[in-house]
Amino acid sequence: MASHPHPWAPGCLVIVLSFLMASAAMGAAPRKAVDVPFGRNYVPTWAFDHIKYYNGGSEIQLYLDKYTGTGFQSKGSYLFGHFSMHIKMVPGDSAGTVTAFYLSSQNSEHDEVDFEFLGNRTGQPYILQTNVFTGGKGNREQRIYLWFDPTKEYHTYSILWNLYQIVFFVDDVPIRVFKNSKDLGVKFPFNQPMKIYSSLWSADDWATRGGLEKTDWSKAPFVASYKGFHIDGCESSVDAKYCATQGKRWWDQKEFRDLDRFQWRQLRRIRNKYTIYNYCTDKSRYPTVPPEWFPLAALESPLNTCRTLIARSGFAQLFTHLVAILNIKEQSGVVLRYDLLLPVIESDKKVSALSEYTDENTQQI
């Protein structure tokens, strides 16, 4: 029996299509990170004897044994910027270990932006988990497999954070975007300076297969290697509410308010090929679609995006999301094709034609 789109589906598709067209109109890759010695930007925070220094501090290794792990943090706090680290993960049997690289503010309703690398049994792939906390609320986990072995050589992990978006990069490939969706009622980190942290520790109660695989301490010490230590941010006191150089730094310019066409295509490939968990699609945890899901889901399939939002959240939330998306894009400095929003498409034949056109063109992005 043929299924018929809801009458609102055409309008939804048109707006999603305009969103995709606008997204391709701007964006740029981050500037190349500048490698510096560890002591330029960072200090140890605990278990100082479990950090080893090499080549004048340009490279360090963190050690984890059955007694303790270790970690370090940035000297300053930052309100927006670009933060990068070259890391070589724990090789061999790393089950139960977590290598973390993250930003975090220091209060009860804290903001946090996480890279967490979850170890595994020998021969099994690492899992990269990312998360975003806003106002003390997290539970936004996404997990991917990496497309390389992160234990063989150094790879670069970066966070670009400005007033419009947070982008997670692996070797300059965007693997996740968290947009400023305040118009959807989603809090966004914008007024709490954060320090940058990294640590190596044991979390075998959850890190590998939900805690089924425990750390094999006979394989200790576990070693993660670091270099790079790049920070290019707006350094602020922990009590600052705004960046004193707002709008003047490279990462704060118009071309970094969104991804470009090539970056969106890279992100879509990661989402389709390497993602193994996304909180937004976990119906058991979120029967109603998290509002921040809508802008990025348009990359997958505009038609399915509309159908899912209607099915899981209802028509009222669909309308709210569409209006908010228009506001988000305008705030990013994107000129929307409002002429695309004017046609009223009524027949199923036209709906079907638009669906095919939209999905076909999305494949090229």
Coordinates of C-alpha atoms in Angstrom, one line a residue, residues 111-248:
D111 CA 30.1 23.4 30.3
E112 CA 32.2 20.7 28.9
V113 CA 33.4 19.5 25.4
D114 CA 34.8 16.0 25.4
F115 CA 37.0 13.7 23.3
E116 CA 37.2 10.3 25.1
F117 CA 39.1 7.4 23.5
L118 CA 37.9 4.1 24.9
G119 CA 40.4 1.3 24.8
N120 CA 39.7 -2.3 23.8
R121 CA 41.1 -5.8 23.7
T122 CA 44.0 -6.4 21.4
G123 CA 42.9 -6.5 17.7
Q124 CA 39.6 -4.7 18.4
P125 CA 39.2 -1.0 17.3
Y126 CA 39.3 2.0 19.5
I127 CA 36.0 3.8 20.1
L128 CA 36.0 7.6 20.1
Q129 CA 33.2 9.0 22.2
T130 CA 32.3 12.7 22.1
N131 CA 30.0 14.6 24.4
V132 CA 28.8 18.1 25.1
F133 CA 27.7 19.5 28.5
T134 CA 25.8 22.7 28.7
G135 CA 24.6 24.2 32.0
G136 CA 25.6 21.0 33.8
K137 CA 23.6 18.8 31.4
G138 CA 25.3 16.2 29.2
N139 CA 24.0 12.9 28.0
R140 CA 24.8 13.8 24.4
E141 CA 27.1 10.9 23.6
Q142 CA 28.1 10.0 20.1
R143 CA 30.5 7.2 19.3
I144 CA 32.4 6.4 16.2
Y145 CA 35.1 4.0 15.0
L146 CA 38.2 5.7 13.7
W147 CA 39.3 4.9 10.1
F148 CA 42.9 4.3 11.2
D149 CA 44.8 2.6 14.0
P150 CA 45.3 5.5 16.5
T151 CA 48.1 3.6 18.3
K152 CA 50.5 3.4 15.4
E153 CA 51.4 7.0 14.9
Y154 CA 50.3 10.5 16.0
H155 CA 47.0 11.9 14.9
T156 CA 45.6 15.3 15.5
Y157 CA 42.4 16.0 17.5
S158 CA 41.1 19.5 17.6
I159 CA 38.1 21.5 18.9
L160 CA 37.0 24.8 17.2
W161 CA 34.6 26.7 19.5
N162 CA 33.0 30.1 18.7
L163 CA 29.7 31.7 19.4
Y164 CA 28.1 29.8 16.5
Q165 CA 29.3 26.3 16.7
I166 CA 31.5 23.7 18.3
V167 CA 33.3 21.4 15.8
F168 CA 35.3 18.3 16.6
F169 CA 38.0 17.5 14.1
V170 CA 40.2 14.4 13.6
D171 CA 43.1 15.1 11.3
D172 CA 41.1 18.2 10.1
V173 CA 38.1 16.0 9.2
P174 CA 35.0 17.2 11.1
I175 CA 33.4 14.3 12.9
R176 CA 30.8 16.2 14.9
V177 CA 29.2 19.7 15.0
F178 CA 27.2 21.1 17.8
K179 CA 25.4 24.3 16.6
N180 CA 24.3 27.2 18.7
S181 CA 20.6 26.3 18.7
K182 CA 19.4 28.7 21.4
D183 CA 16.3 29.4 19.3
L184 CA 15.4 25.7 19.8
G185 CA 15.7 26.1 23.6
V186 CA 19.1 24.3 23.7
K187 CA 21.8 25.9 25.9
F188 CA 25.1 26.6 24.3
P189 CA 28.5 27.3 25.9
F190 CA 29.1 31.0 25.6
N191 CA 29.7 32.6 28.9
Q192 CA 31.8 30.2 31.0
P193 CA 35.6 30.2 30.3
M194 CA 37.0 26.7 30.1
K195 CA 40.3 25.1 30.7
I196 CA 41.7 22.4 28.5
Y197 CA 42.4 19.0 30.2
S198 CA 43.8 15.7 29.3
S199 CA 44.2 12.5 31.3
L200 CA 44.8 8.7 31.2
W201 CA 42.8 6.7 33.6
S202 CA 41.0 3.4 34.2
A203 CA 37.2 3.2 33.8
D204 CA 36.8 -0.5 33.3
D205 CA 33.3 -0.3 35.0
W206 CA 32.0 1.2 31.7
A207 CA 34.6 2.0 29.1
T208 CA 34.8 -1.3 27.2
R209 CA 31.7 -3.2 26.2
G210 CA 29.8 -1.5 29.0
G211 CA 32.2 -2.8 31.7
L212 CA 32.3 -6.4 30.6
E213 CA 35.9 -6.2 29.5
K214 CA 38.2 -5.3 32.5
T215 CA 41.6 -3.8 32.5
D216 CA 44.4 -6.4 32.4
W217 CA 46.9 -5.0 34.8
S218 CA 49.5 -7.5 33.8
K219 CA 49.8 -5.4 30.7
A220 CA 50.6 -2.2 32.7
P221 CA 52.0 0.4 32.4
F222 CA 49.7 1.7 29.7
V223 CA 51.2 4.6 27.9
A224 CA 49.7 7.5 25.8
S225 CA 52.0 9.9 24.0
Y226 CA 51.4 13.6 23.3
K227 CA 52.9 16.5 21.4
G228 CA 51.7 19.7 19.8
F229 CA 49.9 21.4 22.7
H230 CA 48.4 24.1 20.5
I231 CA 46.1 26.7 22.0
D232 CA 44.8 29.7 20.1
G233 CA 42.0 31.1 22.3
C234 CA 40.5 34.1 24.0
E235 CA 42.2 33.8 27.4
S236 CA 39.8 35.1 30.1
S237 CA 39.5 35.0 33.8
V238 CA 37.2 32.2 35.1
D239 CA 34.6 34.9 36.0
A240 CA 34.5 36.5 32.5
K241 CA 31.2 36.5 30.7
Y242 CA 32.4 37.6 27.3
C243 CA 35.6 37.5 25.2
A244 CA 37.4 40.9 25.2
T245 CA 38.5 40.3 21.5
Q246 CA 35.1 39.1 20.3
G247 CA 34.9 39.3 16.5
K248 CA 38.7 40.0 16.0

